[in-house]
Amino acid sequence: MSNRVEAFLGLSAELTAFSRFDLLGTGLAERYLGTLDTVVGGEITDMLLAAFVALPPPEDGTRAQALRATILGSELLGDVARALIKLWYSGTWFELPYAWTQRFGPKSADATFVVSPDAYIEGLLWKAIGAHPAGAKAPGYGSWAYPPKIPTFPGSPTSKPDAVSVHPQNAGIMS
Amino acid sequence: MHTHSSIRTLDELQEILHGAMQLEHATIPPYLTALYSIIPGVNQDAAQVLRVIVVEEMLHLTIAANVLNAVGGTPDLTRPDFVASYPAYLPDGETDFEVGIQAFGREALTTFLKIERPATRPERLKAGNPLLHRKIPPHKTMLGSHPSNKELHFYSIGEFYAAIVDGIRELEGRAQREGQTIFTGDRSRQVTSEYYYSGGGELFPVVDLKSAIDALELIIEQGEGDGGGIYDDDEHELAHYYRFDELVKGRYYLKGDKPGHPTGPQLQVDWDGAYPIKPNLKVAEISDGSELREATIAFNHRYGEFLKLLTLAYNGQPSLLLEAVPIMFEFRNMMLELIRNPLPGHPGLNGSPTYEIGRDAAGPCVACQAGAVA
């Protein structure tokens, strides 16, 4: 994996709160990096990645604040980073805000679009809410009888009960 | 060196039916992995073929459990050796062939065709149906063994099933002559269609000689076809061998086609349209502490729990099969994630489910310690 993809994955993991494994598990990491390159261009994408690489190390308490200040709070990079979060969660690139285009100039590919059919299916939002995308990844007859499986994120207060283990007939078996 | 292959006792019959369950299950991990290795958007014909076949293999597993229950056996999918260690070996005449976990592709298809078309014994070797001595080492899984001597195996899967059918006829005939029957199993342990929907065929209760033979013939015909024809007995369904052959030939079969000569519409196969998973990956090859390793172990653990649930379902609680369905869909999602993640330290190769059920407590990654990981 190239350094560029590595940096993109690191940035994406930090922005979405999903792990690199989850992100790679969508099969879409390189496609989304390519989407950034196509829509905002390689130059701005590289600036975003460079800003991420320049953050203080994870063990440094100021990292989260620096991420807000230098990426999310940046006039140029902030809207791009927010569009990237929405892309990972929904599989859709959302057109950048009017203010951004006014300030930095319109980009010809910057329109709202679904990246690909599997991008819709692999949107992180479904995993985040313990549901499946309508029309895909069917969870099987009767699965609606079980509570949704919500992943635990770093900083979650407690882990959620496992979806299947709470079923009384399966107690002890399906933990 | 050969010994007679017939099944002579009820214990042997029950044990060989366990072997049939193990054999039917052993095809599921390779087929499922190949199916989920297919990159979204390509190979939809191939994905459909694999899906249909793997669902029928699940049916065959359940049919074998029904037959075992009918003759008073106790299906147990939690036995330590129930899940094959991959690559496993299937008998194919004088040579065994490997059945491994690998991505969809030409090599996988070659193996799948061999699984579904058992070897036919040459005329000169037919006398007495002798068994063959096991050639592979003891720690490997040899499918199609003789129930009383694991050092011996059948000549082919065809002869393995023929021995089961003959054994049932022989033992039931003997019992009947004494006014008894081998079909003493509790009827409520039979898994029937109300617990098993869209499952690739009919699930009927096995209660006597006729239903037992019908059940076993369904397994054989869905695999290799009926008496050399490309369709099963009812002419509804193309046998597995010919479904795979369609992919190799790039063309669908139509009714009336001769084996090897499909004349239907063309279909597209992208032989490179699969994630490059490392064949027969083991947990011990995945770097310690990596998310991939954790997820691989989690999958194996879940699969083990699933087999426990199936065991209960096959032991008098068939309604548990309905609860097993969502877990199978959960497997799909877990497997897709494993298969799409790069394998640390192996550039160009991806992860894979390892199906080391009860075996994945393996130690640290040996290859990784040797410096394979940057």
PDB file of C-alpha atoms in Angstrom, chain A residues 1 19-28 31 118 122 127 136-143 146 149 162 164 167 169-170 173-175, chain B residues 40 197 275 291-292 295-296 301-302 305-306 308-309 312 317 319-320 322-323 325-327 329-330 332-334 336-338 340-342:
ATOM      1  CA  MET A   1       0.000   0.000   0.000  1.00  0.00           C
ATOM      2  CA  SER A  19     -10.981   1.352  12.236  1.00  0.00           C
ATOM      3  CA  ARG A  20      -8.674   0.844   9.282  1.00  0.00           C
ATOM      4  CA  PHE A  21      -9.918  -2.749   9.175  1.00  0.00           C
ATOM      5  CA  ASP A  22     -13.517  -1.549   8.836  1.00  0.00           C
ATOM      6  CA  LEU A  23     -12.551   0.973   6.179  1.00  0.00           C
ATOM      7  CA  LEU A  24     -10.537  -1.542   4.168  1.00  0.00           C
ATOM      8  CA  GLY A  25     -13.385  -4.025   4.669  1.00  0.00           C
ATOM      9  CA  THR A  26     -15.608  -1.854   2.479  1.00  0.00           C
ATOM     10  CA  GLY A  27     -13.251  -2.440  -0.444  1.00  0.00           C
ATOM     11  CA  LEU A  28     -13.586   1.244  -1.307  1.00  0.00           C
ATOM     12  CA  ARG A  31     -11.789   4.448  -4.863  1.00  0.00           C
ATOM     13  CA  ASP A 118     -21.290  -0.915  -3.831  1.00  0.00           C
ATOM     14  CA  GLU A 122     -20.888  -0.277   2.048  1.00  0.00           C
ATOM     15  CA  LYS A 127     -22.957  -0.357  10.367  1.00  0.00           C
ATOM     16  CA  ALA A 136     -28.872  -5.038  -0.090  1.00  0.00           C
ATOM     17  CA  LYS A 137     -27.010  -7.157   2.483  1.00  0.00           C
ATOM     18  CA  ALA A 138     -30.276  -8.704   3.589  1.00  0.00           C
ATOM     19  CA  PRO A 139     -29.935  -9.960   7.162  1.00  0.00           C
ATOM     20  CA  GLY A 140     -32.292 -12.935   6.801  1.00  0.00           C
ATOM     21  CA  TYR A 141     -35.860 -13.789   7.638  1.00  0.00           C
ATOM     22  CA  GLY A 142     -36.790 -13.040  11.219  1.00  0.00           C
ATOM     23  CA  SER A 143     -33.616 -11.097  11.974  1.00  0.00           C
ATOM     24  CA  TYR A 146     -33.247  -9.190  17.378  1.00  0.00           C
ATOM     25  CA  LYS A 149     -25.809  -4.668  16.629  1.00  0.00           C
ATOM     26  CA  ASP A 162     -24.498  -8.833  21.570  1.00  0.00           C
ATOM     27  CA  VAL A 164     -28.079 -12.659  19.319  1.00  0.00           C
ATOM     28  CA  HIS A 167     -32.405 -14.315  22.875  1.00  0.00           C
ATOM     29  CA  GLN A 169     -33.358 -19.813  23.777  1.00  0.00           C
ATOM     30  CA  ASN A 170     -29.801 -19.175  22.814  1.00  0.00           C
ATOM     31  CA  ILE A 173     -24.706 -20.619  23.141  1.00  0.00           C
ATOM     32  CA  MET A 174     -24.588 -17.619  20.917  1.00  0.00           C
ATOM     33  CA  SER A 175     -22.607 -15.286  23.127  1.00  0.00           C
TER      34      SER A 175
ATOM     35  CA  PRO B  40     -18.721  -6.414  -6.546  1.00  0.00           C
ATOM     36  CA  TYR B 197     -36.908 -22.306   3.204  1.00  0.00           C
ATOM     37  CA  TYR B 275      -9.791 -10.355  -4.377  1.00  0.00           C
ATOM     38  CA  GLU B 291      -7.108  -6.067  13.496  1.00  0.00           C
ATOM     39  CA  LEU B 292      -7.179  -8.648  10.711  1.00  0.00           C
ATOM     40  CA  ALA B 295     -11.328 -10.413  13.113  1.00  0.00           C
ATOM     41  CA  THR B 296     -10.173 -13.760  11.711  1.00  0.00           C
ATOM     42  CA  HIS B 301     -15.262 -18.350  17.047  1.00  0.00           C
ATOM     43  CA  ARG B 302     -18.624 -17.361  15.595  1.00  0.00           C
ATOM     44  CA  GLU B 305     -20.906 -21.226  17.841  1.00  0.00           C
ATOM     45  CA  PHE B 306     -22.923 -21.658  14.685  1.00  0.00           C
ATOM     46  CA  LYS B 308     -23.088 -25.746  18.127  1.00  0.00           C
ATOM     47  CA  LEU B 309     -26.436 -24.234  17.188  1.00  0.00           C
ATOM     48  CA  LEU B 312     -28.843 -28.585  18.661  1.00  0.00           C
ATOM     49  CA  GLN B 317     -34.775 -28.614  18.044  1.00  0.00           C
ATOM     50  CA  SER B 319     -36.777 -24.624  14.860  1.00  0.00           C
ATOM     51  CA  LEU B 320     -33.308 -23.372  15.850  1.00  0.00           C
ATOM     52  CA  LEU B 322     -34.589 -20.413  11.677  1.00  0.00           C
ATOM     53  CA  GLU B 323     -32.391 -18.613  14.169  1.00  0.00           C
ATOM     54  CA  VAL B 325     -30.270 -17.925   9.250  1.00  0.00           C
ATOM     55  CA  PRO B 326     -29.290 -14.416  10.419  1.00  0.00           C
ATOM     56  CA  ILE B 327     -25.948 -15.810  11.575  1.00  0.00           C
ATOM     57  CA  PHE B 329     -25.819 -13.568   6.732  1.00  0.00           C
ATOM     58  CA  GLU B 330     -23.592 -12.231   9.457  1.00  0.00           C
ATOM     59  CA  ARG B 332     -21.168 -13.072   4.769  1.00  0.00           C
ATOM     60  CA  ASN B 333     -20.466  -9.600   6.143  1.00  0.00           C
ATOM     61  CA  MET B 334     -17.590 -10.840   8.307  1.00  0.00           C
ATOM     62  CA  LEU B 336     -16.315  -9.850   3.010  1.00  0.00           C
ATOM     63  CA  GLU B 337     -14.331  -7.691   5.430  1.00  0.00           C
ATOM     64  CA  LEU B 338     -11.623 -10.320   5.911  1.00  0.00           C
ATOM     65  CA  ARG B 340     -11.015  -7.145   1.351  1.00  0.00           C
ATOM     66  CA  ASN B 341      -8.305  -6.435   3.896  1.00  0.00           C
ATOM     67  CA  PRO B 342      -4.688  -6.691   2.797  1.00  0.00           C
TER      68      PRO B 342
END
